[in-house]
Coordinates of C-alpha atoms and ligand atoms in Angstrom, one line a residue:
X392 CA 34.4 -10.0 4.4
X393 CA 31.1 -10.3 2.5
X394 CA 29.1 -7.1 2.2
X395 CA 25.8 -7.3 4.0
X396 CA 22.7 -6.6 1.9
X397 CA 20.9 -3.5 3.2
X398 CA 17.8 -4.7 5.1
X399 CA 15.3 -2.9 2.8
X400 CA 16.5 -4.6 -0.4
X401 CA 14.9 -7.9 0.6
X402 CA 12.7 -7.2 3.6
X403 CA 9.2 -8.7 4.0
X404 CA 7.1 -5.9 5.3
X405 CA 3.7 -6.2 6.9
X406 CA 1.2 -3.4 6.3
X407 CA -0.8 -2.6 9.4
X408 CA -4.1 -0.8 8.7
X409 CA -4.2 0.7 12.1
X410 CA -7.9 1.0 12.5
X411 CA -8.3 -2.7 11.9
X412 CA -5.5 -4.7 13.5
X413 CA -6.6 -4.9 17.2
X414 CA -8.5 -2.6 19.5
X415 CA -7.1 -2.3 23.0
X416 CA -9.4 0.4 24.3
X417 CA -12.8 -1.1 23.7
X418 CA -14.0 1.6 21.3
X419 CA -14.2 -0.7 18.2
X420 CA -11.2 0.9 16.5
X421 CA -7.7 -0.6 16.3
X422 CA -5.0 1.3 18.1
X423 CA -1.3 1.4 19.0
X424 CA -1.9 -0.7 22.1
X425 CA -3.5 -3.3 19.8
X426 CA -0.4 -3.4 17.7
X427 CA 1.8 -3.8 20.7
X428 CA -0.2 -6.9 21.7
X429 CA 0.4 -8.5 18.3
X430 CA 4.1 -8.0 17.9
X431 CA 4.8 -11.6 18.9
X432 CA 2.4 -12.8 16.3
X433 CA 4.1 -10.7 13.6
X434 CA 7.6 -11.8 14.6
X435 CA 6.5 -15.5 14.6
X436 CA 4.9 -15.0 11.2
X437 CA 8.3 -14.1 10.0
X438 CA 8.1 -10.5 8.8
X439 CA 11.1 -8.2 9.0
X440 CA 9.3 -4.9 9.3
X441 CA 5.9 -3.3 9.8
X442 CA 4.4 -0.3 8.0
X443 CA 1.7 1.5 9.9
X444 CA -0.9 3.6 8.2
X445 CA -1.2 7.2 9.5
X446 CA -1.5 7.6 13.3
X447 CA -1.4 11.3 13.5
X448 CA -4.1 13.7 14.8
X449 CA -6.9 13.6 12.3
X450 CA -10.6 14.1 11.9
X451 CA -10.5 10.7 10.1
X452 CA -12.4 11.8 7.0
X453 CA -10.1 9.5 5.0
X454 CA -9.0 7.0 7.7
X455 CA -6.2 9.3 8.9
X456 CA -4.9 10.3 5.5
X457 CA -6.2 13.8 6.5
X458 CA -3.6 15.0 9.0
X459 CA -4.3 17.9 11.4
X460 CA -1.0 17.5 13.3
X461 CA 2.0 15.6 12.0
X462 CA 3.8 15.6 15.3
X463 CA 1.2 14.1 17.5
X464 CA -0.8 10.9 17.7
X465 CA -4.6 10.9 17.4
X466 CA -6.2 10.0 20.8
X467 CA -8.2 7.4 19.0
X468 CA -4.9 5.5 18.5
X469 CA -3.0 6.4 21.7
X470 CA -0.4 8.9 22.7
X471 CA 3.1 9.9 21.7
X472 CA 4.3 7.9 24.6
X473 CA 2.5 4.8 23.2
X474 CA 4.2 5.4 19.8
X475 CA 7.6 5.6 21.4
X476 CA 6.9 2.4 23.3
X477 CA 5.8 0.7 20.1
X478 CA 8.9 1.8 18.2
X479 CA 11.1 0.4 21.0
X480 CA 9.2 -2.9 21.2
X481 CA 9.3 -3.4 17.4
X482 CA 13.0 -3.0 17.6
X483 CA 13.3 -5.3 20.6
X484 CA 11.4 -7.9 18.6
X485 CA 14.1 -7.7 15.9
X486 CA 11.8 -5.9 13.4
X487 CA 11.8 -2.4 11.8
X488 CA 9.0 0.1 11.7
X489 CA 8.0 2.3 8.8
X490 CA 5.4 5.1 9.2
X491 CA 3.2 6.8 6.7
X492 CA 4.0 10.3 5.6
X493 CA 1.2 12.3 4.0
X494 CA 2.8 15.2 2.2
X495 CA 0.4 15.9 -0.7
X496 CA -2.4 17.3 1.5
X497 CA -3.3 18.2 5.0
X498 CA -6.6 18.0 6.8
X499 CA -8.9 21.0 6.4
X500 CA -8.6 21.1 10.2
X501 CA -4.8 21.6 10.1
X502 CA -4.0 25.0 11.7
X503 CA -2.3 26.1 8.4
X504 CA -5.6 25.6 6.5
X505 CA -7.7 27.2 9.1
X506 CA -5.3 30.2 9.0
X507 CA -5.5 30.2 5.2
X508 CA -9.3 30.4 5.4
X509 CA -9.3 33.3 7.9
X510 CA -6.4 35.2 6.3
X511 CA -8.2 35.6 3.0
X512 CA -7.2 36.0 -0.7
X513 CA -3.7 37.0 -1.6
X514 CA -2.3 36.2 1.9
X515 CA 0.9 34.3 2.7
X516 CA -1.3 31.7 4.6
X517 CA -3.2 30.9 1.4
X518 CA 0.1 30.6 -0.4
X519 CA 0.7 27.3 1.4
X520 CA -2.2 25.7 -0.4
X521 CA -3.5 26.1 -4.0
X522 CA -6.2 28.7 -3.9
X523 CA -7.4 30.3 -7.2
X524 CA -10.3 32.4 -8.5
X525 CA -12.8 30.5 -10.6
X526 CA -13.2 30.7 -14.3
X527 CA -16.5 32.3 -13.6
X528 CA -18.2 33.1 -10.3
X529 CA -19.6 29.6 -9.9
X530 CA -17.1 27.7 -12.0
X531 CA -13.9 26.1 -10.7
X532 CA -10.5 27.2 -12.0
X533 CA -10.1 24.1 -14.2
X534 CA -11.6 20.6 -15.0
X535 CA -9.5 18.5 -12.6
X536 CA -11.3 15.7 -10.9
X537 CA -10.9 14.3 -7.3
X538 CA -9.6 10.8 -7.2
X539 CA -12.7 10.0 -5.0
X540 CA -15.1 11.5 -7.5
X541 CA -16.5 15.0 -8.3
X542 CA -14.5 18.2 -8.9
X543 CA -11.1 18.6 -7.4
X544 CA -12.0 22.2 -6.3
X545 CA -14.2 23.5 -3.5
X546 CA -15.2 27.1 -3.2
X547 CA -14.8 29.0 0.1
X548 CA -17.2 31.7 1.3
X549 CA -15.1 34.6 0.0
X550 CA -15.4 33.1 -3.5
X551 CA -11.9 31.6 -4.0
X552 CA -11.5 27.9 -4.7
X553 CA -8.9 25.5 -3.3
X554 CA -7.6 22.3 -4.9
X555 CA -8.0 18.9 -3.4
X556 CA -7.1 15.9 -5.5
X557 CA -8.8 13.7 -2.8
X558 CA -11.6 14.6 -0.5
X559 CA -12.6 18.3 0.1
X560 CA -11.3 17.8 3.7
X561 CA -7.8 17.1 2.2
X562 CA -6.6 20.4 0.7
X563 CA -3.4 20.0 -1.5
X564 CA -0.3 21.7 -0.3
X565 CA 1.6 24.1 -2.5
X566 CA 5.0 22.4 -2.8
X567 CA 6.4 25.3 -4.7
X568 CA 6.3 27.2 -1.5
X569 CA 9.7 26.8 0.5
X570 CA 7.8 27.0 3.8
X571 CA 6.0 23.7 2.9
X572 CA 9.3 22.0 2.1
X573 CA 10.9 23.2 5.3
X574 CA 8.0 22.0 7.4
X575 CA 8.2 18.5 6.0
X576 CA 11.9 18.4 6.6
X577 CA 11.2 19.1 10.3
X578 CA 8.5 16.4 10.3
X579 CA 10.9 13.9 8.9
X580 CA 13.5 14.7 11.5
X581 CA 10.9 14.7 14.3
X582 CA 10.1 11.0 13.6
X583 CA 13.6 10.0 12.7
X584 CA 14.7 11.3 16.0
X585 CA 12.1 9.1 17.6
X586 CA 13.6 6.0 15.9
X587 CA 11.4 5.1 13.0
X588 CA 13.2 3.2 10.3
X589 CA 11.5 4.8 7.3
X590 CA 8.5 6.4 5.7
X591 CA 6.0 5.2 3.2
X592 CA 5.4 8.3 1.0
X593 CA 1.7 8.8 0.3
X594 CA 0.9 10.0 -3.3
X595 CA 4.5 10.5 -4.0
X596 CA 3.7 11.2 -7.7
X597 CA 1.3 14.1 -6.9
X598 CA 3.1 16.7 -4.9
X599 CA 3.9 19.2 -7.7
X600 CA 1.3 20.6 -10.1
X601 CA 1.9 22.4 -13.4
X602 CA 2.1 26.1 -12.4
X603 CA -0.5 27.2 -14.9
X604 CA -3.0 24.5 -13.8
X605 CA -4.1 23.7 -17.3
X606 CA -7.3 21.7 -18.1
X607 CA -7.0 18.0 -18.4
X608 CA -9.7 17.9 -21.1
X609 CA -10.2 14.2 -20.6
X610 CA -13.7 14.3 -19.1
X611 CA -13.3 11.0 -17.3
X612 CA -14.1 10.3 -13.7
X613 CA -11.5 7.5 -13.3
X614 CA -8.3 9.6 -13.2
X615 CA -6.7 7.7 -10.4
X616 CA -4.3 6.1 -12.9
X617 CA -2.2 8.5 -14.7
X618 CA -2.8 8.2 -18.4
X619 CA 0.2 7.0 -20.4
X620 CA 1.6 10.4 -20.9
X621 CA 4.5 12.1 -19.1
X622 CA 3.1 15.7 -19.3
X623 CA 0.2 15.2 -16.9
X624 CA -0.4 18.5 -15.1
X625 CA -0.7 17.0 -11.6
X626 CA 0.7 13.4 -11.6
X627 CA 4.4 12.5 -11.9
X628 CA 5.7 15.9 -12.6
X629 CA 9.5 16.0 -13.1
X630 CA 9.9 18.6 -10.3
X631 CA 8.9 16.1 -7.6
X632 CA 12.3 14.5 -7.8
X633 CA 14.0 17.6 -6.3
X634 CA 12.0 17.1 -3.2
X635 CA 13.1 13.4 -2.9
X636 CA 16.7 14.3 -3.3
X637 CA 16.5 16.6 -0.3
X638 CA 14.7 13.9 1.7
X639 CA 17.3 11.3 0.8
X640 CA 20.0 13.6 2.2
X641 CA 18.2 13.8 5.5
X642 CA 17.7 10.1 5.7
X643 CA 21.4 9.5 5.0
X644 CA 22.4 11.9 7.7
X645 CA 20.9 9.4 10.2
X646 CA 23.1 6.6 8.8
X647 CA 22.3 4.4 5.9
X648 CA 19.4 2.4 7.3
X649 CA 16.5 4.8 7.3
X650 CA 14.5 4.5 4.1
X651 CA 11.5 5.6 2.0
X652 CA 9.0 3.6 0.0
X653 CA 7.1 5.6 -2.6
X654 CA 3.4 5.2 -3.4
X655 CA 3.7 6.4 -7.0
X656 CA 1.1 5.4 -9.5
X657 CA 2.9 6.1 -12.8
X658 CA 2.6 5.2 -16.4
X659 CA 5.6 3.0 -17.0
X660 CA 8.4 1.1 -15.2
X661 CA 10.9 3.6 -16.5
X662 CA 8.9 6.4 -14.9
X663 CA 8.8 4.5 -11.6
X664 CA 12.5 3.9 -11.7
X665 CA 13.1 7.7 -11.7
X666 CA 11.8 7.8 -8.1
X667 CA 14.4 5.3 -6.9
X668 CA 17.5 6.7 -8.5
X669 CA 20.5 6.4 -6.1
X670 CA 20.0 9.9 -4.7
X671 CA 16.2 9.7 -4.4
X672 CA 13.8 7.4 -2.5
X673 CA 15.1 4.0 -1.8
X674 CA 12.2 1.9 -3.0
X675 CA 8.8 2.2 -4.6
X676 CA 5.8 -0.2 -4.8
X677 CA 5.4 -2.1 -8.0
X678 CA 1.7 -1.6 -8.7
X679 CA 2.0 -3.1 -12.2
X680 CA 2.4 -6.5 -10.4
X681 CA -0.7 -5.9 -8.3
X682 CA -2.7 -4.7 -11.2
X683 CA -1.6 -7.5 -13.5
X684 CA -4.3 -10.0 -14.5
X685 CA -3.6 -13.6 -13.4
X686 CA -2.1 -14.4 -16.8
X687 CA 1.3 -15.8 -17.6
X688 CA 2.1 -13.4 -20.5
X689 CA 1.2 -10.3 -18.4
X690 CA 2.9 -11.4 -15.2
X691 CA 6.1 -12.4 -17.2
X692 CA 6.2 -9.1 -19.0
X693 CA 5.5 -7.0 -15.8
X694 CA 8.3 -8.9 -14.0
X695 CA 10.7 -8.5 -16.8
X696 CA 10.1 -4.8 -17.6
X697 CA 10.1 -3.8 -14.0
X698 CA 13.3 -5.7 -13.1
X699 CA 15.0 -4.2 -16.1
X700 CA 14.0 -0.6 -15.3
X701 CA 14.9 -0.9 -11.6
X702 CA 18.2 -2.7 -12.3
X703 CA 19.2 0.2 -14.5
X704 CA 19.1 2.5 -11.4
X705 CA 20.3 -0.2 -9.0
X706 CA 17.1 -0.3 -6.9
X707 CA 15.4 -3.4 -5.7
X708 CA 11.8 -4.3 -6.8
X709 CA 9.0 -4.0 -4.2
X710 CA 6.3 -6.6 -4.9
X711 CA 2.9 -6.2 -3.5
X712 CA -0.4 -8.0 -4.0
X713 CA -2.9 -6.2 -1.7
X714 CA -3.2 -3.0 0.3
X715 CA -5.9 -1.0 2.1
X716 CA -6.7 0.7 -1.2
X717 CA -7.4 -2.2 -3.5
X718 CA -9.8 -5.2 -3.6
X719 CA -8.3 -8.1 -1.7
X720 CA -6.5 -10.4 -4.1
X721 CA -8.3 -13.6 -3.1
X722 CA -11.4 -11.8 -4.5
X723 CA -9.7 -10.3 -7.4
X724 CA -8.2 -13.5 -8.6
X725 CA -11.6 -15.2 -8.2
X726 CA -13.3 -12.9 -10.7
X727 CA -13.5 -13.2 -14.5
X728 CA -11.5 -10.0 -14.7
X729 CA -8.6 -10.6 -12.4
X730 CA -7.0 -7.2 -12.8
X731 CA -9.9 -5.1 -11.5
X732 CA -8.5 -3.4 -8.3
X733 CA -11.4 -1.0 -7.5
X734 CA -12.9 1.3 -6.2
X735 CA -15.6 -0.1 -8.4
X736 CA -18.3 1.8 -10.2
X737 CA -19.9 -1.1 -11.9
X738 CA -21.8 -4.0 -10.2
X739 CA -19.5 -6.5 -8.7
X740 CA -18.7 -9.5 -10.9
X741 CA -19.3 -13.0 -9.6
X742 CA -16.5 -14.3 -7.5
X743 CA -15.2 -17.9 -7.1
X744 CA -13.3 -17.7 -3.8
X745 CA -12.0 -21.2 -4.2
X746 CA -10.3 -20.3 -7.4
X747 CA -9.2 -17.0 -6.0
X748 CA -7.7 -18.6 -2.9
X749 CA -5.8 -21.2 -4.9
X750 CA -4.3 -18.5 -7.1
X751 CA -3.5 -16.3 -4.1
X752 CA -1.5 -19.2 -2.6
X753 CA 0.4 -19.6 -5.9
X754 CA 0.9 -15.8 -6.1
X755 CA 2.5 -15.7 -2.7
X756 CA 5.1 -18.3 -3.7
X757 CA 5.7 -16.4 -6.9
X758 CA 6.1 -13.0 -5.1
X759 CA 8.3 -14.3 -2.4
X760 CA 10.6 -16.0 -4.9
X761 CA 11.2 -12.9 -7.0
X762 CA 14.3 -10.8 -6.3
X763 CA 13.6 -7.8 -4.0
X764 CA 11.4 -7.0 -1.1
X765 CA 7.7 -7.8 -0.6
X766 CA 4.9 -6.1 1.3
X767 CA 2.0 -8.1 2.8
X768 CA -1.3 -6.5 3.7
X769 CA -2.8 -7.6 7.1
X770 CA -5.3 -10.4 6.7
X771 CA -3.9 -11.7 3.4
X772 CA -2.0 -14.3 5.5
X773 CA -5.5 -15.5 6.6
X774 CA -6.8 -15.6 3.0
X775 CA -9.4 -13.0 3.9
X776 CA -11.7 -11.9 1.0
X777 CA -13.1 -8.5 0.2
X778 CA -16.3 -8.0 2.2
X779 CA -18.6 -6.9 -0.6
X780 CA -21.9 -6.7 1.3
X781 CA -21.1 -4.2 4.1
X782 CA -24.4 -2.3 4.8
X783 CA -24.4 1.0 2.9
X784 CA -25.1 3.0 6.0
X785 CA -21.8 1.9 7.5
X786 CA -19.6 2.7 4.5
X787 CA -16.9 5.3 5.5
X788 CA -14.7 5.7 2.5
X789 CA -15.2 9.2 1.0
X790 CA -15.4 7.5 -2.4
X791 CA -18.9 6.3 -1.5
X792 CA -20.2 9.7 -0.8
X793 CA -18.3 11.6 -3.5
X794 CA -19.2 9.2 -6.2
X795 CA -22.9 9.9 -5.6
X796 CA -23.2 6.4 -4.0
X797 CA -22.1 4.6 -7.2
X798 CA -18.7 3.4 -6.1
X799 CA -18.6 1.6 -2.7
X800 CA -14.9 2.3 -2.2
X801 CA -12.3 0.6 -0.2
X802 CA -14.0 -0.4 3.1
X803 CA -14.4 -4.0 2.0
X804 CA -10.6 -4.6 2.4
X805 CA -10.4 -2.8 5.7
X806 CA -12.7 -5.0 7.9
X807 CA -11.1 -5.7 11.3
X808 CA -9.0 -8.9 11.6
X809 CA -10.4 -12.1 13.2
X810 CA -8.0 -13.4 15.8
X811 CA -9.8 -16.1 17.7
X812 CA -13.1 -17.4 18.9
X813 CA -16.4 -18.5 17.2
X814 CA -18.2 -15.1 16.9
X815 CA -17.4 -11.4 16.2
X816 CA -15.4 -9.5 17.2
X817 CA -13.2 -12.6 17.1
X818 CA -10.6 -11.1 19.5
X819 CA -10.2 -7.9 17.5
X820 CA -11.8 -6.1 20.5
X821 CA -13.1 -7.1 23.9
X822 CA -16.2 -9.3 23.7
X823 CA -19.3 -7.4 23.2
X824 CA -17.6 -4.4 21.5
X825 CA -18.8 -3.6 18.0
X826 CA -15.9 -3.3 15.5
X827 CA -16.1 -0.1 13.4
X828 CA -16.9 -2.3 10.4
X829 CA -18.8 -5.6 11.0
X830 CA -16.9 -8.9 10.4
X831 CA -18.6 -11.7 8.4
X832 CA -19.7 -14.5 10.8
X833 CA -18.0 -17.1 8.6
X834 CA -14.6 -15.6 9.5
X835 CA -14.9 -18.0 12.5
X836 CA -13.0 -20.4 10.2
X837 CA -10.5 -17.7 9.2
X838 CA -9.2 -16.6 12.6
X839 CA -5.5 -16.8 13.4
X840 CA -6.4 -19.5 16.0
X841 CA -8.4 -21.6 13.6
X842 CA -5.8 -21.4 10.9
X843 CA -2.9 -22.0 13.2
X844 CA -4.3 -25.5 13.9
X845 CA -4.6 -26.4 10.2
X846 CA -1.4 -27.3 8.3
X847 CA -3.2 -26.6 5.0
X848 CA -4.4 -23.1 5.9
X849 CA -3.3 -19.9 4.2
X850 CA -1.6 -18.9 7.5
X851 CA 0.4 -22.1 7.5
X852 CA 1.5 -21.5 4.0
X853 CA 2.6 -18.0 4.8
X854 CA 4.5 -19.2 7.9
X855 CA 6.3 -22.0 6.0
X856 CA 7.1 -19.7 3.0
X857 CA 8.5 -17.0 5.2
X858 CA 10.6 -19.4 7.3
X859 CA 12.0 -20.9 4.2
X860 CA 12.7 -17.5 2.6
X861 CA 14.8 -16.6 5.6
X862 CA 16.7 -19.8 5.5
X863 CA 17.4 -20.0 1.7
X864 CA 20.3 -17.9 0.6
X865 CA 18.9 -17.9 -2.9
X866 CA 15.8 -15.8 -2.0
X867 CA 15.6 -12.1 -1.5
X868 CA 17.9 -9.7 -3.2
X869 CA 19.8 -10.9 -6.2
X870 CA 19.5 -12.1 -9.8
X871 CA 16.9 -14.3 -11.5
X872 CA 16.9 -16.0 -14.9
X873 CA 14.0 -17.5 -16.8
X874 CA 14.2 -21.2 -17.5
X875 CA 12.6 -22.9 -20.6
X876 CA 8.9 -23.7 -20.2
X877 CA 5.7 -23.7 -22.1
X878 CA 4.2 -20.2 -22.3
X879 CA 1.5 -20.8 -19.6
X880 CA 4.1 -21.8 -17.0
X881 CA 6.5 -19.4 -15.4
X882 CA 9.8 -21.0 -14.3
X883 CA 12.8 -19.1 -13.0
X884 CA 16.1 -19.8 -11.3
X885 CA 17.4 -17.8 -8.3
X886 CA 20.9 -19.2 -8.0
X887 CA 22.1 -21.7 -5.3
X888 CA 20.0 -24.3 -7.1
X889 CA 16.7 -22.9 -6.4
X890 CA 13.9 -22.6 -8.9
X891 CA 10.3 -21.4 -8.7
X892 CA 7.6 -22.7 -11.1
X893 CA 4.1 -21.4 -11.4
X894 CA 1.5 -23.1 -13.6
X895 CA -1.0 -20.5 -14.9
X896 CA -2.4 -22.9 -17.5
X897 CA -5.3 -25.2 -17.5
X898 CA -3.5 -28.5 -17.5
X899 CA -1.2 -30.1 -15.0
X900 CA 2.4 -29.6 -15.9
X901 CA 5.1 -32.3 -15.6
X902 CA 7.9 -30.8 -13.5
X903 CA 11.4 -31.0 -14.9
X904 CA 13.9 -33.0 -13.0
X905 CA 14.6 -31.7 -9.5
X906 CA 16.3 -32.8 -6.4
X907 CA 13.8 -31.8 -3.7
X908 CA 10.4 -30.2 -3.5
X909 CA 10.8 -27.4 -0.9
X910 CA 7.3 -26.0 -0.8
X911 CA 4.2 -26.1 -3.0
X912 CA 1.0 -24.1 -2.8
X913 CA -1.0 -27.3 -3.4
X914 CA -0.2 -30.9 -3.2
X915 CA 1.4 -32.2 -6.5
X916 CA -0.8 -34.4 -8.6
X917 CA 1.2 -37.6 -9.6
X918 CA 4.3 -35.4 -9.5
X919 CA 2.7 -32.8 -11.7
X920 CA 2.1 -29.1 -10.9
X921 CA -1.7 -28.6 -11.1
X922 CA -3.2 -25.5 -12.6
X923 CA -2.9 -22.3 -10.4
X924 CA -0.2 -23.9 -8.4
X925 CA 3.4 -22.8 -7.6
X926 CA 6.4 -24.7 -6.2
X927 CA 9.8 -24.0 -4.9
X928 CA 12.3 -26.6 -6.0
X929 CA 15.9 -27.5 -5.4
X930 CA 17.3 -28.2 -8.8
Ligands
NOJ2362 C1 -3.2 6.8 -0.8 C2 -3.6 6.1 0.5 O1 -3.1 4.8 0.5 C3 -5.1 6.2 0.5 O2 -5.7 5.4 1.4 C4 -5.5 7.6 0.6 O3 -6.9 7.7 0.5 C5 -4.9 8.5 -0.5 N1 -3.5 8.2 -0.7 C6 -5.0 10.0 -0.1 O4 -4.1 10.3 1.0

């Protein structure tokens, strides 16, 4: 009997940014009821699973990535009862559900942090976080920077400082304290018992800090990307792997189907592969792919080096083009610098959305033809662009404030989805309700309803590609081999006579002999593959 591929090795997973999918309670913010009303859409789109951004109790300083209670749902989003109902309904629709686990930091409103503040210096309560005395009375303990801008340290009234690699409202936990590890094991079990299929691990590369908290001495603001070194004091420390080994054991104890996907921004594919060794997390996002410029040499080498590193540990690749943290790829690919993912400090570059859209269509066929699993970010199936002109007074990303209003941050990719109708809120919420971020009026042409009626829309391309991906045995998990082609064209074979070709050059390319054209991102021109076009071929 043939061995069945584990679902997570080739699943197409749809990221739901909870605040922005659909509002069912008329407060302008997306919620669990909203997701429940869209499950049919997601199933018909052809995705295998959904990942939902944090739904826990939270003061929402960072869109829910500041958790005050890991075992309850924020009233803004619903109740535990709603979460249970959603989990069941996702399963009834034949899909799986992954939730977001935020282990690097809590909210400053979490009872543990409140206790730490009142218990004072030297207490066991402070030992759950990273409190230190400053170098001098008004100087933080070291030179670490917050990813959102400014110092990574905030002083409390008794004079001690606490570490926060993100906003001041997100104090970092001390993962060297066994109490912290035990608490998260409980949290994992709590949600596994409620039927979730897996966890996306937030900041998986950040949990452990070098004990002596040495200076970075880099003096740069943009430390979100780990420098190409493996001795960084707070990113990608070797000790994080012990945590993941213990989590894997817990997941395995629920049968083989519960999984983790790591958000780990690390320096090299080999470093990433360490997170997905057979006894650690199952999968990890491939951010090299997302950050690659739209250039054949770069894409080819990212694909090759990542496949090689992951093959060596037996893990599948997880391809991704967009998320709630980066500039939407239709916009990225329409810029002169196609690899700028944001949050941006400099003035935005001009964007050619027509070019960006064309490349995004080709990128989808490339991504879905590669071996492994792929994550889609809500709205990319509609070809939504980054909204770059949100009024400043409405910006909510802590980056805006912490950068001294120099970086607008990530709100532009988080604007609520347009579902139907000619005017905002386009079915995102009841008529007359103001969404938490305003939708551009021209999204009337980008609603699910408008695009469903158009065979050439981005949505139709996504639907066709996902339907084919399910029916073609060649796609998903497995091998790939490069075929001969000029350097500006990527062509690879996936077995069972299936090939994918992507033209990243400036001239149309004569396709080699093939039996049947299965799908193309643009119409062929006299049998040729036009620039910025991809095709799936039976060969
Ligand atoms: C990564 C999340 O995706 C992002 O949205 C969040 O701000 C940071 N981690 C901090 O939790």
